[in-house]
Short mmCIF file of C-alpha atoms in Angstrom, two decimals:
data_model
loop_
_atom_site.label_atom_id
_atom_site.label_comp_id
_atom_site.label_asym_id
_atom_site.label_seq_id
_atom_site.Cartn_x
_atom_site.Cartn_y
_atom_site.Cartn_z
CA UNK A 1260 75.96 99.62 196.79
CA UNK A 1261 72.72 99.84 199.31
CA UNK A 1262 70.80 96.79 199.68
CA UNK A 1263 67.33 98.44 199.74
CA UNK A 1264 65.22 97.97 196.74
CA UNK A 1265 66.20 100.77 194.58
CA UNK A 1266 66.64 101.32 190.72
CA UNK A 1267 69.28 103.91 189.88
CA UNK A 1268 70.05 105.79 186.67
CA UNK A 1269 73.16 107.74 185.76
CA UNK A 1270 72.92 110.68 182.49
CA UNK A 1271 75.83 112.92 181.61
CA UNK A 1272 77.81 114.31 178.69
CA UNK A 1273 81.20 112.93 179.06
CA UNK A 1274 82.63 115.64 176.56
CA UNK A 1275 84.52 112.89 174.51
CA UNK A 1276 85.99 109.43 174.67
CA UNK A 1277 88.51 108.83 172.13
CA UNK A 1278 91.69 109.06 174.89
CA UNK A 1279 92.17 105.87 176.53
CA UNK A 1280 92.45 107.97 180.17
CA UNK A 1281 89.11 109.18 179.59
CA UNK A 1282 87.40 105.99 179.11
CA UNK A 1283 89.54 104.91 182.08
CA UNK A 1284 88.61 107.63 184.30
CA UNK A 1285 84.96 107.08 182.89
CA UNK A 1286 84.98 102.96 183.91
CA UNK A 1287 86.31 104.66 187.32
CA UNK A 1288 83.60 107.10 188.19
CA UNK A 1289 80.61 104.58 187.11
CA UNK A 1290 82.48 102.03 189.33
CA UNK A 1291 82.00 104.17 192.06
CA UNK A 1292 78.71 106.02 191.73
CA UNK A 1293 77.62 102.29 190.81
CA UNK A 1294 74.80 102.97 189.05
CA UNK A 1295 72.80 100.15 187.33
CA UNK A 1296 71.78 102.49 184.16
CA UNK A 1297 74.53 104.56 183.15
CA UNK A 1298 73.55 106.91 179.69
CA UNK A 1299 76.15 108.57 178.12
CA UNK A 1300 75.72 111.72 175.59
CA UNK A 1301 78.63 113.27 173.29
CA UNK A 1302 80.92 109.75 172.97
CA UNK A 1303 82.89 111.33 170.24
CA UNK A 1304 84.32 107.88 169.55
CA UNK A 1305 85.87 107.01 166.30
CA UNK A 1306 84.76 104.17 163.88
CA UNK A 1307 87.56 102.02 165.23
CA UNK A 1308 86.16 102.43 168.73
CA UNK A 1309 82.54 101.34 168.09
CA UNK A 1310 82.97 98.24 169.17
CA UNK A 1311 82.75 99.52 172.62
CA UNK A 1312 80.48 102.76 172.41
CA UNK A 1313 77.75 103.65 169.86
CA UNK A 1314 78.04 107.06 168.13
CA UNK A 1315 77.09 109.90 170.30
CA UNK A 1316 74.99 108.32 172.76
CA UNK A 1317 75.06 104.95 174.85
CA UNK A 1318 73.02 103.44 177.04
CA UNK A 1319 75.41 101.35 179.48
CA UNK A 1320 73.57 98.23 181.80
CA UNK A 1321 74.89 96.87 184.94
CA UNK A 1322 75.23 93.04 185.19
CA UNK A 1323 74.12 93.27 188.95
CA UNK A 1324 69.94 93.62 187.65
CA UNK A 1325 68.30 91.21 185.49
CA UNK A 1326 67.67 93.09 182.52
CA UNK A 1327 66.35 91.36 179.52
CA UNK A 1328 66.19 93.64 176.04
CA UNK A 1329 63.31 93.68 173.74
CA UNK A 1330 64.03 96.58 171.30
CA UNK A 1331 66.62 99.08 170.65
CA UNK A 1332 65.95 102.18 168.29
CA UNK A 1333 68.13 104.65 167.18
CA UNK A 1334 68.55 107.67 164.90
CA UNK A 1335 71.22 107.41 161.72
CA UNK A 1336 72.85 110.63 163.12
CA UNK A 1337 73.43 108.98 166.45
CA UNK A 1338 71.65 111.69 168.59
CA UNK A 1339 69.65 109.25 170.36
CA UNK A 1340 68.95 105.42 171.55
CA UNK A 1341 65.49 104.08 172.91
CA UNK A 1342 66.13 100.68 175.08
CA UNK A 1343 62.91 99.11 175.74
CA UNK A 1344 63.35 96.02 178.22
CA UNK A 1345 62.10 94.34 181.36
CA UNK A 1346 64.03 94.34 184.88
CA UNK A 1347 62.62 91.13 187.10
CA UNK A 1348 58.88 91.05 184.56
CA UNK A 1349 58.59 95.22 185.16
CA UNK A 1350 58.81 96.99 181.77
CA UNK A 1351 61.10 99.79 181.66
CA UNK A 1352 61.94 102.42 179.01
CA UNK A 1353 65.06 103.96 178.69
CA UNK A 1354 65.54 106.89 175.64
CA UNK A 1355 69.11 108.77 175.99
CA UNK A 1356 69.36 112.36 174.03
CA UNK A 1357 72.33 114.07 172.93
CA UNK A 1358 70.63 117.65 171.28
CA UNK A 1359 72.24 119.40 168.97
CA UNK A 1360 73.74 122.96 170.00
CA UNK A 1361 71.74 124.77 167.23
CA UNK A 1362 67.70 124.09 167.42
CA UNK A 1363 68.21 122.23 170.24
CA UNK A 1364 64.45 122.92 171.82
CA UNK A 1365 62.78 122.51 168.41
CA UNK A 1366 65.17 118.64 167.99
CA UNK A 1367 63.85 117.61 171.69
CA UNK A 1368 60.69 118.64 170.79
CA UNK A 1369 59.76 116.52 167.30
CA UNK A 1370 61.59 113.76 168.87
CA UNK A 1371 59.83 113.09 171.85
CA UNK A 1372 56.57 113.88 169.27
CA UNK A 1373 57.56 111.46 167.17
CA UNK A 1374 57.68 108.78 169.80
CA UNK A 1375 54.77 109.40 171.31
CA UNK A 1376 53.50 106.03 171.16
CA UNK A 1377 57.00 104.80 172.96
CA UNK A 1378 56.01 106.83 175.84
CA UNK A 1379 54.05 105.84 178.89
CA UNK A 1380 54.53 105.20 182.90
CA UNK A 1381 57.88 103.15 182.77
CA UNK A 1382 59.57 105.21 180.60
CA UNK A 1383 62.48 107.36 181.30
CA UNK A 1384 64.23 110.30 179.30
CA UNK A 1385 67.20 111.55 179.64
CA UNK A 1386 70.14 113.44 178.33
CA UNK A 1387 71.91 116.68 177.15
CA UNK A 1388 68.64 119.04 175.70
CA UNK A 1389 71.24 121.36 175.78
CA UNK A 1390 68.31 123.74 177.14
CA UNK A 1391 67.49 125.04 180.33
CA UNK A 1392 63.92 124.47 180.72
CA UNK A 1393 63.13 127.06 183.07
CA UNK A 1394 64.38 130.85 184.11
CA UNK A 1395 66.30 129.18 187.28
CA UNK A 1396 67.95 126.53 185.21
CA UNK A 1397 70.32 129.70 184.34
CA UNK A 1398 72.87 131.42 186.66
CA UNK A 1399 71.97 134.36 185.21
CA UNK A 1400 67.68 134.21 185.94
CA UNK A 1401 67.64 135.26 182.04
CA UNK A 1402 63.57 134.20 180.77
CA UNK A 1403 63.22 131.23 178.37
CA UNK A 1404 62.29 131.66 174.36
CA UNK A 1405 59.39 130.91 172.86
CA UNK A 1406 60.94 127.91 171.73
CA UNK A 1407 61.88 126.34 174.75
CA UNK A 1408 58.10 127.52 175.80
CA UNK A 1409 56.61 125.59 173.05
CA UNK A 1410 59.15 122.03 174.17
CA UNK A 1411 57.79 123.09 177.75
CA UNK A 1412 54.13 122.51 176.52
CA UNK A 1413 54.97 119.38 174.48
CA UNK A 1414 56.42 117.96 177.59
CA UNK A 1415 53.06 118.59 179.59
CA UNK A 1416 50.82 117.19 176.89
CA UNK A 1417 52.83 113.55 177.25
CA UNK A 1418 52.07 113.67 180.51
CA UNK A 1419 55.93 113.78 181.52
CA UNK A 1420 57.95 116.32 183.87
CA UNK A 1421 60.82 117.86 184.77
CA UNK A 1422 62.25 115.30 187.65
CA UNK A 1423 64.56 117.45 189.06
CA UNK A 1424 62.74 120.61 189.28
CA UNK A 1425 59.46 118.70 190.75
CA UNK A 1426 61.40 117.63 193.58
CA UNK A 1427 63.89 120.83 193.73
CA UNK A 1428 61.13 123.64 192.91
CA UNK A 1429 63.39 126.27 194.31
CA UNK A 1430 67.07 125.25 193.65
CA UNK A 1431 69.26 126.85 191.64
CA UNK A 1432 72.11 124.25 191.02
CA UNK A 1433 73.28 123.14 187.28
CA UNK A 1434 74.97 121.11 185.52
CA UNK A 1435 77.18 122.90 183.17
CA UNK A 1436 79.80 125.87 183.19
CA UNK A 1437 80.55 127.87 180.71
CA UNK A 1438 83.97 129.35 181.15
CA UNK A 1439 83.96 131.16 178.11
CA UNK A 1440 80.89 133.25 179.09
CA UNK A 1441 80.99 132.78 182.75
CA UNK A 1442 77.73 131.37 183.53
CA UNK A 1443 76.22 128.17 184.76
CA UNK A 1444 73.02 126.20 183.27
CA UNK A 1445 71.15 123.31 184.22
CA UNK A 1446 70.87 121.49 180.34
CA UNK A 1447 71.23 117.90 181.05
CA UNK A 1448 67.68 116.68 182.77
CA UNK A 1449 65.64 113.38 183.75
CA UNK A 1450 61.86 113.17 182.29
CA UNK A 1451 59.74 110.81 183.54
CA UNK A 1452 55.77 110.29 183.46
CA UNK A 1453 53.51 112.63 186.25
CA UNK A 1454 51.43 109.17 187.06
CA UNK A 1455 55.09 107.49 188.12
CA UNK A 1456 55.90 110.27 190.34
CA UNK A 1457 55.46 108.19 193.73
CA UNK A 1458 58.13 105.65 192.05
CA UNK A 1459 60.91 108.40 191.89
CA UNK A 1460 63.01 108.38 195.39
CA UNK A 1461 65.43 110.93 194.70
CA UNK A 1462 67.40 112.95 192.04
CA UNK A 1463 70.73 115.22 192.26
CA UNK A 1464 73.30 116.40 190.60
CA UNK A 1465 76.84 115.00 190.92
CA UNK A 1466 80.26 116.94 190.49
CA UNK A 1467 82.55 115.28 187.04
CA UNK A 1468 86.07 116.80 186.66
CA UNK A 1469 86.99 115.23 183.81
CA UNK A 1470 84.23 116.14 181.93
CA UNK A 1471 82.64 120.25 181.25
CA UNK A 1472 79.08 118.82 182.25
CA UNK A 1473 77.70 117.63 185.56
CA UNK A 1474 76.07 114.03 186.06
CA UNK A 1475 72.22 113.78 187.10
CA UNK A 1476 71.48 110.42 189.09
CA UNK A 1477 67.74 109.44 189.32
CA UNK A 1478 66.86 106.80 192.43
CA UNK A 1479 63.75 104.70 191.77
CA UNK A 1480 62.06 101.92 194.11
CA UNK A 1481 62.35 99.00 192.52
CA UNK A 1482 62.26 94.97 193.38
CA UNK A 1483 65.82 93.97 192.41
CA UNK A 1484 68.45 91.03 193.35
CA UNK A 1485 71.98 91.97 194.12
CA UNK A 1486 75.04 90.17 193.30
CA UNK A 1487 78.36 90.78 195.13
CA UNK A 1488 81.60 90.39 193.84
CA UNK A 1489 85.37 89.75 196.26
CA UNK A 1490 88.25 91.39 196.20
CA UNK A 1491 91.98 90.14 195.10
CA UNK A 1492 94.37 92.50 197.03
CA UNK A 1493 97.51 92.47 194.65
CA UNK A 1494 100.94 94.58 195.21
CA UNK A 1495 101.02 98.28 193.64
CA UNK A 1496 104.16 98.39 191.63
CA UNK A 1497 104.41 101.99 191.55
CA UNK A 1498 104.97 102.16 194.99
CA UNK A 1499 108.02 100.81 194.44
CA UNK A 1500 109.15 104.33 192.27
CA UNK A 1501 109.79 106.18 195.91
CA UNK A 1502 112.68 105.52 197.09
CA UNK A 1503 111.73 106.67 200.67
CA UNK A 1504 109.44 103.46 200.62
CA UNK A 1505 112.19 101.26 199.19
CA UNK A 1506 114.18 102.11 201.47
CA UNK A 1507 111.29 101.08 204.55
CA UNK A 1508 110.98 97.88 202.71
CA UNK A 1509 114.55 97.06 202.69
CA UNK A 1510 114.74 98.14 206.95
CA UNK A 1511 111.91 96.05 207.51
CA UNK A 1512 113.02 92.76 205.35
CA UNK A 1513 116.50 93.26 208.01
CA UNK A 1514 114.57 94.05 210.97
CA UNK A 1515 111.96 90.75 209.85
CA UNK A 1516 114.90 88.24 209.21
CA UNK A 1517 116.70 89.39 212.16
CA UNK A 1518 113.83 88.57 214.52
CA UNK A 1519 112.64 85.26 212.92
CA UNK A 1520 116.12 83.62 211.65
CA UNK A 1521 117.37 80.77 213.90
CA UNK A 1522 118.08 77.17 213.64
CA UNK A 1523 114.43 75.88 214.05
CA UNK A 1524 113.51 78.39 211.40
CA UNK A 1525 113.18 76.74 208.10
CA UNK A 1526 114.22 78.72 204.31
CA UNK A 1527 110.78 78.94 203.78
CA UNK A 1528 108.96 79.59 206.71
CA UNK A 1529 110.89 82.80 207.01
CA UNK A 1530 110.25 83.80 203.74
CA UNK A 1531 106.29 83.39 204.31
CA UNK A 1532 106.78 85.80 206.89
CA UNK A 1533 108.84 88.27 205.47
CA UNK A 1534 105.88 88.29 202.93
CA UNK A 1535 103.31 88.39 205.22
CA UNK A 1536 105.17 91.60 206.80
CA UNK A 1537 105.64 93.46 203.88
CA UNK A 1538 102.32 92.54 202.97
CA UNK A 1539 100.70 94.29 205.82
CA UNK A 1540 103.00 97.41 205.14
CA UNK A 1541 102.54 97.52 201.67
CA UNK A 1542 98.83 98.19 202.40
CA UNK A 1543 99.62 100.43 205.30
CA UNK A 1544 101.75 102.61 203.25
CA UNK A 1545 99.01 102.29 200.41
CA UNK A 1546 95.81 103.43 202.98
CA UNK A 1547 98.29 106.12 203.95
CA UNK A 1548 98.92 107.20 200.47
CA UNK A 1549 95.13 107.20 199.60
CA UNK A 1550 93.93 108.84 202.46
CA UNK A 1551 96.41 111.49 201.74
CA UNK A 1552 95.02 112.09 197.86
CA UNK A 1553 91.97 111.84 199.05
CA UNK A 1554 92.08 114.27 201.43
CA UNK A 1555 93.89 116.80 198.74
CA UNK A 1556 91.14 116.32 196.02
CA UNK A 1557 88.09 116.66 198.84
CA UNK A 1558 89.55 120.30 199.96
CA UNK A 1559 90.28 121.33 196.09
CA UNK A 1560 86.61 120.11 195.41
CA UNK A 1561 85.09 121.65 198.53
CA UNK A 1562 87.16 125.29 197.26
CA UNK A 1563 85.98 124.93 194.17
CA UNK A 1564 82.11 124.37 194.90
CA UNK A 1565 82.50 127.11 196.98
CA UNK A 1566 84.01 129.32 194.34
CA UNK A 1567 81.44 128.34 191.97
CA UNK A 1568 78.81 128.94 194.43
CA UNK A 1569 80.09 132.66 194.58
CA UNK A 1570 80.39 133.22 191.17
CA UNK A 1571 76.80 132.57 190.67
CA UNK A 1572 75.82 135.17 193.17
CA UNK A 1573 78.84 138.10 192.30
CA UNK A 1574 80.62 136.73 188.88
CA UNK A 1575 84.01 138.10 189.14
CA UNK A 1576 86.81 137.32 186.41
CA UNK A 1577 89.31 136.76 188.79
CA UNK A 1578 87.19 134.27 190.43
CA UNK A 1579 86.60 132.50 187.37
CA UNK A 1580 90.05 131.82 186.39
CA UNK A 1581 90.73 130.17 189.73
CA UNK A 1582 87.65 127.90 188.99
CA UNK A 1583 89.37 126.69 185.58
CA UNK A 1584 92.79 126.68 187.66
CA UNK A 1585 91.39 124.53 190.21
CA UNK A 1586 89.28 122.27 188.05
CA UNK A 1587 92.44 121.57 185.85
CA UNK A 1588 94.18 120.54 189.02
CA UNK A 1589 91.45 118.48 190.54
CA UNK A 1590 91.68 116.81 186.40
CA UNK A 1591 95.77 116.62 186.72
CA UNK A 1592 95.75 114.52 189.92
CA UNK A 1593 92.67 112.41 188.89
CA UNK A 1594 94.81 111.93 185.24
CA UNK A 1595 97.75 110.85 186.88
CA UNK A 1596 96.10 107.99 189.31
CA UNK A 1597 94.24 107.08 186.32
CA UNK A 1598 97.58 106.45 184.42
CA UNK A 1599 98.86 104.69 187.58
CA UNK A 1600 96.39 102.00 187.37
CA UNK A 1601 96.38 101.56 183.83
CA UNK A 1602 100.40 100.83 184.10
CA UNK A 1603 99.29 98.51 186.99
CA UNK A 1604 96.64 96.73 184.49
CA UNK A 1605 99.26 95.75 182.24
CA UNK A 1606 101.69 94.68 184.04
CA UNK A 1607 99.17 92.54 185.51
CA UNK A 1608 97.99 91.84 181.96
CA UNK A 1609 102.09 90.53 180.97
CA UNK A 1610 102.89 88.62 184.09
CA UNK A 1611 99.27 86.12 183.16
CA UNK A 1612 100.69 86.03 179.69
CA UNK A 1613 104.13 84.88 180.91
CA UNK A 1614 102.45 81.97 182.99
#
């Protein structure tokens, strides 16, 4: 994470999180877009799962800021959750929206109404409006209702705007793909008050495979403290599955002993070293390994951005299918490592319980 003095928040639908992937890919992404305000619309999660997640919506707070809660709101439906709070004696307000697919403009418009008095300079909304607020938040340039007019207007009497739009008054880039119909939207949006505008660094819009909708991240200047955590390197069991690398272990646990065995050598100073060699190719093997996945998921995302970027221009239905092909490959690979490491979590979890 960047040192500079920075507040960053995180909004997108994750489409679910009852499967325990999910929530493990989930953990995964917010681990490395590191955001310290992560909101969360469409949870899906069962009764049995609240324990984790609220409802629909959830409003998720790093450890790494200092941010002390004074009241939480929400609705009994579980469309929304207002976090009101204070980051190093600075007020913030955080509301998170998940809109329903049917009168969605008409919900986001008697809500934020309603909290009218909630609303001022250090308050942020975000969420799924599931609207597009203006003509170019659509792939297809098609003009907004009278509805989403009328949710425009309420949004200008508060005194709030569109984030992304002030900064990107001419992009065309969105957050959500419909396969069924083809066409891309930009329905998941930041609001923040006009008279904060000089605290807002930058906003964009960041590819999710595993979900159907698109994260927004927000960058505000902010006075914050950072806390840093170290690292425990530990063995990957699953490398030991491919026999090809079993098989390099075993030549270099010979080619180890045969160089460092003698009589001065003691039982276990040759076993030290033996560890301390496969130790160094374990981790060789594993950058290796990495790199390579890495490299495989960077050209399917690059093909696909580009695909998508054509199909906006000159849809095609051809061209569509390879986007879902290639977005349910990029979600196969990502699915397996995800598995990988939660197989790696419990072993780790039964070798502690053993001691």
């Amino acid at each position: 994470m960047a040192t500079g003095s920075y507040l960053s928040i995180i909004t997108l639908n994750v489409n679910g999180l009852n499967a325990p992937t999910k929530r493990q890919r989930l953990a995964e992404w917010i681990q490395k877009q590191d955001p310290h305000i992560c909101c969360l619309q469409e949870t899906h999660l069962k009764s049995r799962d609240t324990h984790r997640l609220k409802v629909k919506v959830a409003i998720l707070i790093s450890d790494k800021i200092d941010f002390k809660t004074k009241a939480v709101k929400r609705d009994k439906e579980g469309n929304y959750i207002m976090i009101k709070g204070s980051i190093q004696d600075e007020d913030i307000t955080i509301i998170t929206i998940y809109a329903p697919n049917i009168g969605a403009p008409q919900y986001v418009r008697q809500l934020l109404t309603s909290m009218r008095g909630e609303i001022n300079n250090n308050t942020i909304i975000v969420g799924d409006f599931n609207t597009p607020l203006t003509s170019m938040d659509r792939s297809t340039k098609q003009k907004i209702n009278k509805e989403t007019q009328t949710l425009n207007d309420t949004i200008d009497q508060l005194d709030l705007i569109d984030i992304y739009r002030t900064f990107h008054p001419k992009t065309m880039n969105f957050t959500f793909f419909s396969s069924a119909h083809g066409t891309f939207s930009r329905i998941d949006h930041i609001l923040g008050h006009k008279f904060s505008l000089g605290k807002f660094k930058k906003i964009e819009i960041i590819p999710s495979i595993f979900s159907d909708h698109n994260a927004v991240r927000l960058d505000l200047n902010y006075r914050r403290k950072t806390i840093t955590n170290a690292n425990i390197w530990r063995l990957n069991n699953t490398l030991l599955n491919n026999e090809q690398i079993i098989e390099e272990v075993k030549r270099q646990i010979k080619l180890c002993i045969e160089m460092n065995e003698n009589e001065n050598t003691t039982t276990q100073n040759l076993w030290d070293t033996v560890k301390a060699v496969l130790r160094g190719k374990f981790i060789a093997i594993q950058a290796h390994l990495k790199k390579q996945e890495k490299s495989q998921l960077n050209n399917l995302t690059l093909h696909l951005k580009k695909l998508e970027k054509e199909e906006m221009k000159n849809p095609r239905v051809s061209r569509r299918k390879e986007i879902v092909k290639i977005r349910a490959e990029i979600n196969t690979k990502e699915t397996k490592e995800t598995i990988a490491k939660i197989n790696k979590a419990k072993s780790w979890y039964f070798e502690k319980e053993e001691i």
